[in-house]
Short mmCIF file of C-alpha atoms in Angstrom, two decimals:
data_model
loop_
_atom_site.label_atom_id
_atom_site.label_comp_id
_atom_site.label_asym_id
_atom_site.label_seq_id
_atom_site.Cartn_x
_atom_site.Cartn_y
_atom_site.Cartn_z
CA MET A 1 22.29 -7.02 -10.23
CA ALA A 2 22.06 -3.56 -8.64
CA CYS A 3 19.60 -4.87 -6.11
CA LYS A 4 21.90 -7.54 -4.68
CA SER A 5 23.73 -7.28 -1.40
CA SER A 6 26.69 -9.15 -0.01
CA THR A 7 24.63 -10.03 3.05
CA SER A 8 21.90 -12.63 2.79
CA PRO A 9 19.88 -12.72 6.02
CA GLN A 10 17.31 -15.46 6.41
CA PRO A 11 13.72 -14.26 6.22
CA VAL A 12 11.74 -14.04 9.40
CA LEU A 13 8.01 -14.59 9.00
CA ARG A 14 6.08 -12.50 11.48
CA ARG A 15 2.82 -10.66 11.53
CA ALA A 16 2.89 -7.00 10.59
CA GLU A 17 0.66 -4.00 10.09
CA THR A 18 1.32 -0.81 8.13
CA VAL A 19 0.06 2.72 8.63
CA ALA A 20 0.29 6.09 6.88
CA SER A 21 -1.26 9.56 7.27
CA SER A 22 -2.53 12.72 5.57
CA SER A 23 -5.48 15.13 5.76
CA GLY A 24 -7.64 17.74 4.01
CA THR A 25 -10.36 20.32 4.86
CA SER A 26 -13.25 22.34 3.37
CA ARG A 27 -15.20 25.63 3.74
CA PRO A 28 -18.26 26.35 5.97
CA SER A 29 -21.65 27.70 4.92
CA ASP A 30 -22.37 31.43 4.81
CA ARG A 31 -25.56 30.70 6.75
CA ALA A 32 -23.48 30.20 9.89
CA SER A 33 -22.64 33.92 10.08
CA SER A 34 -26.33 34.80 10.59
CA LEU A 35 -26.56 32.87 13.85
CA THR A 36 -25.63 35.00 16.85
CA THR A 37 -25.00 32.58 19.68
CA THR A 38 -22.17 31.88 22.06
CA PHE A 39 -20.86 29.15 19.77
CA ASP A 40 -20.87 31.58 16.81
CA ARG A 41 -18.88 34.13 18.77
CA SER A 42 -16.23 31.67 19.94
CA PRO A 43 -12.71 33.10 19.44
CA GLY A 44 -11.05 31.88 16.28
CA THR A 45 -14.02 30.01 14.81
CA ASN A 46 -14.00 31.82 11.47
CA GLY A 47 -10.23 31.69 11.28
CA VAL A 48 -10.23 27.93 11.78
CA LEU A 49 -12.78 27.46 9.01
CA ILE A 50 -10.92 29.73 6.58
CA GLU A 51 -7.68 27.90 7.30
CA ALA A 52 -9.51 24.63 6.74
CA GLU A 53 -10.50 25.82 3.26
CA ILE A 54 -6.86 26.54 2.42
CA HIS A 55 -5.58 23.19 3.72
CA SER A 56 -8.32 21.26 1.95
CA ASN A 57 -6.68 22.09 -1.38
CA GLU A 58 -3.24 20.92 -0.33
CA ASP A 59 -1.79 17.47 -0.77
CA THR A 60 0.06 17.05 2.49
CA ASN A 61 1.11 13.43 2.18
CA THR A 62 3.49 11.90 -0.32
CA VAL A 63 4.90 8.42 -0.79
CA ASP A 64 8.67 7.93 -0.94
CA GLU A 65 10.02 6.65 -4.24
CA ILE A 66 11.60 3.19 -4.18
CA GLN A 67 15.33 3.56 -4.91
CA PHE A 68 17.40 0.56 -5.93
CA ARG A 69 20.57 1.23 -4.00
CA PRO A 70 22.15 -0.63 -1.08
CA PHE A 71 20.55 -3.68 0.47
CA GLN A 72 19.59 -1.65 3.54
CA GLU A 73 17.63 0.75 1.33
CA LEU A 74 15.73 -2.10 -0.29
CA THR A 75 14.44 -3.33 3.06
CA LYS A 76 13.18 0.02 4.35
CA THR A 77 9.74 -0.09 2.72
CA MET A 78 7.81 -3.07 4.02
CA ILE A 79 4.58 -4.46 2.63
CA THR A 80 2.58 -7.45 3.79
CA ILE A 81 1.88 -10.60 1.82
CA GLU A 82 -1.22 -12.32 3.15
CA CYS A 83 -1.72 -15.97 2.27
CA GLY A 84 -4.09 -18.82 2.92
CA PRO A 85 -7.88 -18.72 3.36
CA LYS A 86 -7.47 -16.73 6.60
CA LEU A 87 -4.97 -14.32 5.00
CA GLU A 88 -2.11 -14.92 7.42
CA VAL A 89 0.08 -11.81 7.36
CA PHE A 90 3.85 -11.74 6.73
CA PRO A 91 6.12 -8.71 6.12
CA VAL A 92 8.21 -8.55 2.95
CA PRO A 93 10.59 -5.76 1.82
CA LEU A 94 9.01 -4.20 -1.26
CA GLY A 95 12.28 -2.98 -2.78
CA LEU A 96 13.84 -6.44 -2.59
CA LEU A 97 10.79 -8.12 -4.12
CA GLN A 98 10.76 -5.56 -6.93
CA CYS A 99 14.33 -6.53 -7.81
CA TYR A 100 13.02 -9.93 -8.90
CA SER A 101 9.61 -8.96 -10.25
CA LYS A 102 8.83 -6.25 -12.77
CA ASP A 103 5.15 -7.14 -12.35
CA VAL A 104 5.23 -6.22 -8.66
CA GLN A 105 7.20 -3.06 -9.42
CA GLN A 106 4.62 -1.95 -12.00
CA LEU A 107 1.70 -2.85 -9.74
CA PHE A 108 2.92 -0.71 -6.84
CA ASN A 109 3.97 2.16 -9.08
CA ASP A 110 0.45 2.24 -10.53
CA ALA A 111 -1.03 2.20 -7.02
CA LYS A 112 0.94 5.18 -5.64
CA ALA A 113 -1.81 7.78 -6.13
CA LEU A 114 -4.42 5.54 -4.52
CA ASN A 115 -1.97 4.77 -1.71
CA GLU A 116 -1.89 8.49 -0.89
CA ASP A 117 -5.69 8.58 -0.86
CA TYR A 118 -5.76 5.69 1.60
CA ALA A 119 -3.27 7.55 3.80
CA LYS A 120 -5.55 10.61 3.84
CA MET A 121 -8.53 8.40 4.62
CA ARG A 122 -6.74 6.85 7.60
CA ASN A 123 -5.71 10.28 8.85
CA LEU A 124 -9.28 11.57 8.73
CA LYS A 125 -10.47 8.60 10.74
CA ARG A 126 -7.60 8.96 13.23
CA ASN A 127 -8.31 12.68 13.73
CA LEU A 128 -11.99 11.99 14.35
CA LYS A 129 -11.09 9.27 16.82
CA SER A 130 -8.93 11.74 18.77
CA LEU A 131 -12.10 13.76 19.48
CA LEU A 132 -13.97 10.74 20.87
CA PRO A 133 -13.60 8.35 23.82
CA PRO A 134 -11.26 7.34 25.31
CA GLN A 135 -9.30 10.55 24.56
CA HIS A 136 -12.39 12.69 25.14
CA GLN A 137 -15.72 11.81 26.67
CA MET A 138 -18.95 12.86 24.97
CA ASP A 139 -19.72 15.06 27.99
CA ASP A 140 -16.69 17.17 27.03
CA TYR A 141 -18.73 18.62 24.15
CA GLN A 142 -21.00 20.23 26.75
CA GLY A 143 -18.18 21.62 28.88
CA LYS A 144 -15.97 24.66 28.59
CA HIS A 145 -13.90 23.07 25.84
CA GLY A 146 -16.93 21.92 23.87
CA ASN A 147 -16.84 24.72 21.30
CA ALA A 148 -13.14 24.22 20.58
CA MET A 149 -13.69 20.49 20.06
CA ALA A 150 -16.68 21.18 17.83
CA GLU A 151 -14.60 23.51 15.66
CA LYS A 152 -12.02 20.78 15.09
CA ALA A 153 -14.72 18.25 14.32
CA ILE A 154 -16.45 20.54 11.79
CA VAL A 155 -13.24 20.85 9.78
CA ILE A 156 -13.01 17.06 9.42
CA ILE A 157 -16.73 16.62 8.80
CA LEU A 158 -16.62 19.12 5.93
CA VAL A 159 -13.69 17.33 4.32
CA CYS A 160 -15.61 14.06 4.43
CA LEU A 161 -18.71 15.80 3.09
CA HIS A 162 -17.06 17.47 0.10
CA LYS A 163 -13.61 15.98 -0.51
CA TYR A 164 -13.42 12.46 0.85
CA PRO A 165 -10.23 10.88 -0.58
CA LEU A 166 -11.96 7.74 -1.92
CA ARG A 167 -14.35 9.38 -4.37
CA GLU A 168 -16.43 6.24 -4.88
CA HIS A 169 -17.65 6.63 -1.28
CA GLN A 170 -18.39 10.38 -1.52
CA SER A 171 -22.08 10.07 -2.38
CA ASP A 172 -22.64 7.47 0.32
CA ILE A 173 -21.00 9.67 2.97
CA LYS A 174 -23.06 12.68 1.93
CA ASP A 175 -26.30 10.70 2.18
CA PHE A 176 -25.21 9.29 5.53
CA LEU A 177 -24.39 12.73 6.98
CA ALA A 178 -27.65 14.14 5.63
CA SER A 179 -29.60 11.41 7.41
CA VAL A 180 -27.76 11.88 10.72
CA ILE A 181 -27.92 15.69 10.72
CA ASN A 182 -31.57 15.81 9.63
CA SER A 183 -32.50 13.65 12.61
CA LEU A 184 -30.50 15.83 15.03
CA VAL A 185 -31.87 19.23 13.94
CA LYS A 186 -35.30 18.04 15.09
CA ILE A 187 -34.02 17.95 18.68
CA ASN A 188 -34.22 21.45 20.18
CA LYS A 189 -31.52 20.91 22.80
CA LEU A 190 -28.99 20.15 20.07
CA LEU A 191 -29.59 23.40 18.17
CA ARG A 192 -27.27 26.37 18.56
CA ALA A 193 -30.31 28.69 18.72
CA PRO A 194 -33.56 26.80 19.35
CA PRO A 195 -36.85 28.43 18.24
CA SER A 196 -37.74 29.19 21.88
CA ASN A 197 -34.69 31.48 22.09
CA GLY A 198 -35.40 33.32 18.87
CA GLY A 199 -33.58 30.87 16.63
CA ILE A 200 -34.60 29.56 13.25
CA LYS A 201 -38.10 28.08 12.99
CA LYS A 202 -38.58 24.51 11.86
CA ARG A 203 -40.41 25.67 8.75
CA ASP A 204 -37.41 27.86 7.85
CA LEU A 205 -34.83 25.09 8.05
CA PRO A 206 -32.54 24.73 5.02
CA ALA A 207 -33.44 22.02 2.52
CA GLU A 208 -32.63 18.51 3.67
CA ASP A 209 -29.98 18.09 0.97
CA ASP A 210 -28.22 21.28 2.15
CA VAL A 211 -26.16 19.25 4.59
CA ARG A 212 -23.54 21.87 5.36
CA SER A 213 -26.08 24.58 6.24
CA ARG A 214 -27.97 22.21 8.51
CA LEU A 215 -24.70 21.18 10.16
CA TYR A 216 -24.12 24.79 11.30
CA LEU A 217 -27.47 24.79 13.10
CA LEU A 218 -26.18 22.24 15.62
CA ASN A 219 -24.50 23.20 18.88
CA ALA A 220 -21.32 21.61 20.22
CA GLU A 221 -23.19 18.65 21.69
CA GLY A 222 -24.90 18.02 18.36
CA ILE A 223 -21.58 18.26 16.52
CA GLY A 224 -20.20 15.68 18.95
CA GLN A 225 -22.93 13.24 18.00
CA VAL A 226 -22.29 13.80 14.29
CA THR A 227 -18.58 13.15 14.96
CA ARG A 228 -19.31 9.84 16.67
CA GLU A 229 -21.64 8.66 13.90
CA LEU A 230 -19.23 9.70 11.15
CA HIS A 231 -16.33 7.89 12.83
CA ASP A 232 -18.37 4.68 12.83
CA LYS A 233 -19.13 5.21 9.14
CA LEU A 234 -15.45 5.69 8.28
CA TRP A 235 -14.60 2.53 10.21
CA GLU A 236 -17.21 0.68 8.13
CA ILE A 237 -15.64 1.99 4.91
CA LYS A 238 -12.18 0.93 6.08
CA TYR A 239 -13.46 -2.56 6.87
CA THR A 240 -15.14 -2.84 3.47
CA GLU A 241 -12.02 -1.70 1.63
CA ARG A 242 -9.67 -4.05 3.48
CA LYS A 243 -11.80 -7.15 3.98
CA LYS A 244 -13.91 -7.18 0.82
CA VAL A 245 -12.83 -4.85 -1.98
CA ALA A 246 -9.10 -5.65 -1.78
CA ARG A 247 -9.76 -9.40 -2.13
CA ASP A 248 -11.00 -8.89 -5.68
CA ASN A 249 -8.85 -5.91 -6.67
CA ARG A 250 -5.05 -6.29 -6.80
CA HIS A 251 -4.65 -2.56 -7.44
CA LYS A 252 -6.55 -1.64 -4.27
CA ALA A 253 -4.64 -4.22 -2.25
CA ALA A 254 -1.32 -2.79 -3.47
CA ALA A 255 -2.49 0.71 -2.53
CA GLN A 256 -2.97 -0.67 0.98
CA ASN A 257 0.63 -2.01 0.88
CA ARG A 258 -0.64 -5.58 0.61
CA ILE A 259 -0.47 -8.56 -1.73
CA LEU A 260 -3.27 -11.06 -1.16
CA LEU A 261 -2.64 -14.71 -1.99
CA PRO A 262 -5.59 -16.66 -0.54
CA TYR A 263 -4.83 -19.75 -2.67
CA HIS A 264 -1.19 -20.10 -1.58
CA ASP A 265 0.08 -21.44 1.75
CA ALA A 266 2.56 -20.02 4.24
CA ASP A 267 5.22 -22.70 3.61
CA THR A 268 5.35 -21.90 -0.10
CA LEU A 269 5.55 -18.18 0.65
CA GLY A 270 8.41 -18.88 3.07
CA TYR A 271 10.43 -20.57 0.32
CA LEU A 272 9.84 -17.59 -1.99
CA ILE A 273 10.91 -15.10 0.67
CA ARG A 274 14.07 -17.12 1.29
CA PHE A 275 14.81 -16.99 -2.43
CA ILE A 276 14.53 -13.19 -2.72
CA TYR A 277 16.89 -12.81 0.25
CA SER A 278 19.54 -15.34 -0.80
CA GLU A 279 18.61 -16.75 -4.25
CA THR A 280 18.53 -20.18 -2.62
CA LEU A 281 16.00 -22.61 -4.08
CA ASP A 282 14.57 -24.73 -1.26
CA TYR A 283 11.43 -26.86 -1.24
CA GLY A 284 10.03 -29.62 0.90
CA SER A 285 8.73 -31.98 -1.77
CA THR A 286 7.91 -32.31 -5.45
CA ALA A 287 4.38 -31.08 -4.78
CA GLN A 288 5.82 -28.11 -2.88
CA LEU A 289 8.09 -27.31 -5.82
CA CYS A 290 5.04 -27.21 -8.10
CA LYS A 291 3.34 -24.83 -5.67
CA LEU A 292 6.46 -22.67 -5.54
CA TYR A 293 6.50 -22.50 -9.33
CA GLY A 294 2.85 -21.40 -9.32
CA LEU A 295 3.51 -18.69 -6.74
CA ALA A 296 6.60 -17.42 -8.59
CA GLU A 297 4.57 -17.23 -11.80
CA GLU A 298 1.75 -15.31 -10.11
CA LEU A 299 4.14 -12.74 -8.62
CA GLY A 300 6.25 -12.51 -11.77
CA VAL A 301 9.45 -13.77 -10.09
CA SER A 302 10.68 -15.21 -13.38
CA MET A 303 14.13 -16.34 -12.19
CA LEU A 304 12.63 -18.52 -9.48
CA ALA A 305 9.90 -19.83 -11.79
CA LEU A 306 12.51 -20.89 -14.36
CA ARG A 307 14.59 -22.73 -11.76
CA CYS A 308 11.54 -24.59 -10.47
CA LEU A 309 10.46 -25.48 -13.99
CA THR A 310 13.91 -26.75 -14.96
CA LYS A 311 14.11 -29.04 -11.93
CA LEU A 312 10.60 -30.40 -12.48
CA SER A 313 11.15 -30.99 -16.20
CA ASN A 314 14.48 -32.76 -15.79
CA ALA A 315 13.19 -34.98 -12.99
CA ALA A 316 10.08 -35.97 -14.95
CA LEU A 317 12.04 -36.76 -18.12
CA ASP A 318 14.56 -38.85 -16.16
CA ALA A 319 11.77 -40.76 -14.43
CA ILE A 320 9.97 -41.49 -17.72
CA GLU A 321 13.22 -42.56 -19.40
CA HIS A 322 14.02 -44.89 -16.51
CA ALA A 323 10.49 -46.32 -16.62
CA ASN A 324 10.68 -47.00 -20.35
CA ALA A 325 14.06 -48.70 -19.96
CA HIS A 326 12.74 -51.01 -17.23
CA GLY A 327 9.34 -51.80 -18.69
CA ILE A 328 7.42 -49.66 -16.20
CA THR A 329 4.19 -48.23 -17.61
CA ILE A 330 3.08 -44.62 -17.28
CA ARG A 331 -0.02 -45.88 -15.49
CA ALA A 332 2.23 -47.42 -12.83
CA LEU A 333 4.10 -44.13 -12.41
CA LEU A 334 0.80 -42.32 -11.91
CA ASP A 335 -0.38 -44.77 -9.26
CA PRO A 336 0.83 -43.58 -5.84
CA ASP A 337 0.24 -47.07 -4.38
CA SER A 338 2.24 -48.84 -7.08
CA GLN A 339 5.40 -50.53 -5.82
CA VAL A 340 7.31 -49.83 -9.02
CA SER A 341 6.75 -46.09 -8.72
CA ASN A 342 8.77 -46.11 -5.49
CA ASP A 343 11.31 -48.79 -6.42
CA ARG A 344 13.93 -46.60 -8.08
CA ASP A 345 17.67 -46.50 -8.43
CA PRO A 346 18.91 -44.29 -5.55
CA GLN A 347 21.66 -42.95 -7.81
CA LYS A 348 19.18 -41.47 -10.30
CA ALA A 349 18.83 -37.68 -10.34
CA TYR A 350 15.06 -37.88 -10.01
CA ASN A 351 15.22 -39.99 -6.85
CA GLY A 352 14.64 -36.93 -4.68
CA PHE A 353 11.41 -36.18 -6.55
CA GLU A 354 8.97 -38.68 -5.10
CA GLY A 355 6.12 -39.41 -7.52
CA VAL A 356 7.25 -36.64 -9.86
CA VAL A 357 5.41 -37.90 -12.95
CA GLY A 358 2.06 -38.25 -11.20
CA ILE A 359 2.43 -34.87 -9.52
CA ILE A 360 3.29 -33.13 -12.78
CA VAL A 361 0.41 -34.81 -14.63
CA THR A 362 -1.99 -33.68 -11.89
CA PHE A 363 -0.50 -30.19 -11.98
CA VAL A 364 -0.91 -29.91 -15.75
CA LEU A 365 -4.46 -31.28 -15.64
CA ASN A 366 -5.54 -28.81 -12.95
CA HIS A 367 -3.63 -25.75 -14.16
CA GLN A 368 -5.57 -23.35 -16.36
CA ASP A 369 -2.46 -22.47 -18.37
CA PRO A 370 0.37 -24.92 -17.56
CA PRO A 371 3.91 -24.13 -18.76
CA PRO A 372 4.59 -25.46 -22.29
CA GLN A 373 7.53 -27.61 -21.12
CA LEU A 374 5.48 -29.58 -18.60
CA ARG A 375 2.50 -29.68 -20.92
CA LYS A 376 4.61 -31.29 -23.67
CA ILE A 377 6.04 -33.86 -21.24
CA VAL A 378 2.54 -34.93 -20.21
CA VAL A 379 1.20 -35.03 -23.78
CA ASP A 380 4.17 -37.04 -25.06
CA ALA A 381 4.07 -39.47 -22.13
CA ILE A 382 0.36 -40.20 -22.57
CA VAL A 383 0.59 -40.56 -26.34
CA GLU A 384 3.73 -42.71 -26.26
CA SER A 385 2.14 -45.02 -23.70
CA ALA A 386 -0.58 -45.94 -26.25
CA ASP A 387 -2.77 -46.59 -23.19
CA LEU A 388 -6.18 -45.39 -24.33
CA GLU A 389 -7.83 -46.63 -21.15
CA LEU A 390 -5.54 -44.37 -19.16
CA LEU A 391 -6.36 -41.57 -21.57
CA ALA A 392 -10.08 -42.15 -21.08
CA ASP A 393 -9.60 -42.06 -17.28
CA LEU A 394 -7.78 -38.73 -17.49
CA GLN A 395 -10.07 -37.19 -20.09
CA ALA A 396 -12.76 -36.14 -17.60
CA SER A 397 -10.34 -33.84 -15.74
CA MET A 398 -8.62 -32.41 -18.82
CA LYS A 399 -8.97 -28.80 -19.89
CA PRO A 400 -10.16 -28.47 -23.52
CA GLY A 401 -6.78 -27.18 -24.70
CA LEU A 402 -4.87 -30.13 -23.28
CA ALA A 403 -7.34 -32.63 -24.74
CA ARG A 404 -6.92 -30.95 -28.10
CA ASP A 405 -3.12 -31.21 -27.91
CA ILE A 406 -3.33 -34.92 -27.12
CA MET A 407 -5.81 -35.45 -29.93
CA MET A 408 -3.51 -33.72 -32.43
CA ALA A 409 -0.52 -35.75 -31.22
CA LEU A 410 -2.50 -38.98 -31.60
CA MET A 411 -3.58 -38.03 -35.10
CA LEU A 412 0.01 -37.28 -36.06
CA ARG A 413 1.31 -40.48 -34.47
CA TRP A 414 -1.12 -42.77 -36.29
CA THR A 415 -1.09 -41.02 -39.66
CA GLU A 416 2.67 -40.65 -40.15
CA ALA A 417 2.92 -44.22 -41.47
CA LYS A 418 0.03 -43.95 -43.94
CA PRO A 419 2.18 -43.37 -47.06
CA TYR A 420 3.92 -46.69 -46.36
CA MET A 421 0.87 -48.80 -45.46
CA GLU A 422 -0.85 -51.45 -47.52
CA VAL A 423 -4.08 -52.86 -46.23
CA ALA A 424 -3.91 -56.59 -45.51
CA LYS A 425 -6.52 -59.10 -44.51
CA GLU A 426 -7.63 -60.31 -41.08
CA GLY A 427 -7.75 -56.91 -39.39
CA HIS A 428 -4.05 -56.11 -39.78
CA MET A 429 -2.02 -53.74 -41.95
CA LYS A 430 1.45 -54.41 -43.28
CA THR A 431 3.78 -51.47 -43.92
CA GLN A 432 6.79 -51.40 -46.19
CA HIS A 433 9.40 -48.81 -45.30
CA GLU A 434 10.75 -47.70 -48.67
CA SER A 435 14.24 -46.79 -47.53
CA GLU A 436 15.04 -49.92 -45.51
CA GLY A 437 12.64 -52.50 -46.95
CA GLU A 438 11.69 -53.34 -43.37
CA GLU A 439 8.26 -54.87 -42.77
CA ILE A 440 6.30 -53.55 -39.76
CA GLU A 441 3.05 -54.98 -38.50
CA VAL A 442 0.54 -52.42 -37.13
CA ASP A 443 -2.50 -53.40 -35.08
CA THR A 444 -5.55 -51.85 -36.77
CA THR A 445 -7.56 -52.38 -33.59
CA MET A 446 -5.43 -49.71 -31.91
CA VAL A 447 -5.95 -47.40 -34.89
CA GLU A 448 -9.70 -47.87 -34.57
CA LYS A 449 -9.58 -47.09 -30.83
CA VAL A 450 -7.62 -43.91 -31.48
CA SER A 451 -10.08 -42.93 -34.18
CA ARG A 452 -13.03 -43.43 -31.82
CA PHE A 453 -11.29 -41.45 -29.07
CA ILE A 454 -10.61 -38.58 -31.45
CA SER A 455 -14.21 -38.51 -32.65
CA ASP A 456 -15.49 -38.59 -29.04
CA THR A 457 -13.17 -35.74 -28.09
#
């Protein structure tokens, strides 16, 4: 495999956080040129705004392509896998994981464009934050550097107003800015030219939905307040995207360089990470092996899933074969408190798989789409046991598809002999096998029970 390396370091689980950056800008309103105040005459104001218009149309951030070359290259790009109900965070090399999963590779390739948008979003928020405490106090907007700070803030505000990277939030941001600015233009001390100094009259204010024009009516102190409010809004959007939206959207999570696995635990993830580093299959128990199979399936790590499935299948078949040979019922194997389920030959291959049959049966019953191999083992074991009471006990927790498979197997089992059966008296049937002339007695009571079970199902 091109992705392999001669070195196989053990994975280290530790918390991690990823960042990226980019930016954009937009153009000011022509109305600003009609206001003749000190702020309007600040050196470089128009030049900054024109430059902002140019930069707003540029994509300044790109994402490096994943290249499958040496092992060191595969570990350069790190993502986080977050597992458990509290989403405990662990770093994983994306390139290495992609070597074992085409699903992950496709997911992150599809998320590249959105990943760039998230980087621009983070950069906008970071640039706004640089104009606020603790880097700058709000009083700075009233000092000698106030106009210069306001110019920088306007560039970012206009980008958010017209070209926010996450377009689904654009309308919300515009409405938010409109509300904030409309409340500020009513305060005379925050206007660049208040009516008392010959500025625009209240009745002549631009329409409320003309957010950009109203923005230019504010002085540096007013721009500072808009900056603070907008930063809080961008923080709220970031929180929503990371804590809520990404939980239900794998594409968005991937764009944030994350894989969210709230229904898998850290131990299982640790075994998977060890596998992608060294191709070593480790697990703590039979139940853990089932969990590892489920995780490998979800992430599309097919090699690991196949190894888990092979071990589980072989162990279950060996355990059932041993039970049949020693007169141990399937019900006994499913009972964790049963002495016979633990009293096994230490030389048997399945000995290291404590309670394997019961665990696999539970796994198949609870899994929405269990693997065909394990499904067949469970169906055959239940049908061959001819224990309809056990079947009735399990029926309540069965998915419809599994119940249907068992029903079909029962029908086949009890109808195969029909061509050779002759009805006899006293509630029994005698069968004559044509090829061997062998007489077999079949209990019709069992046939009736199966028939009733099938009809109930």
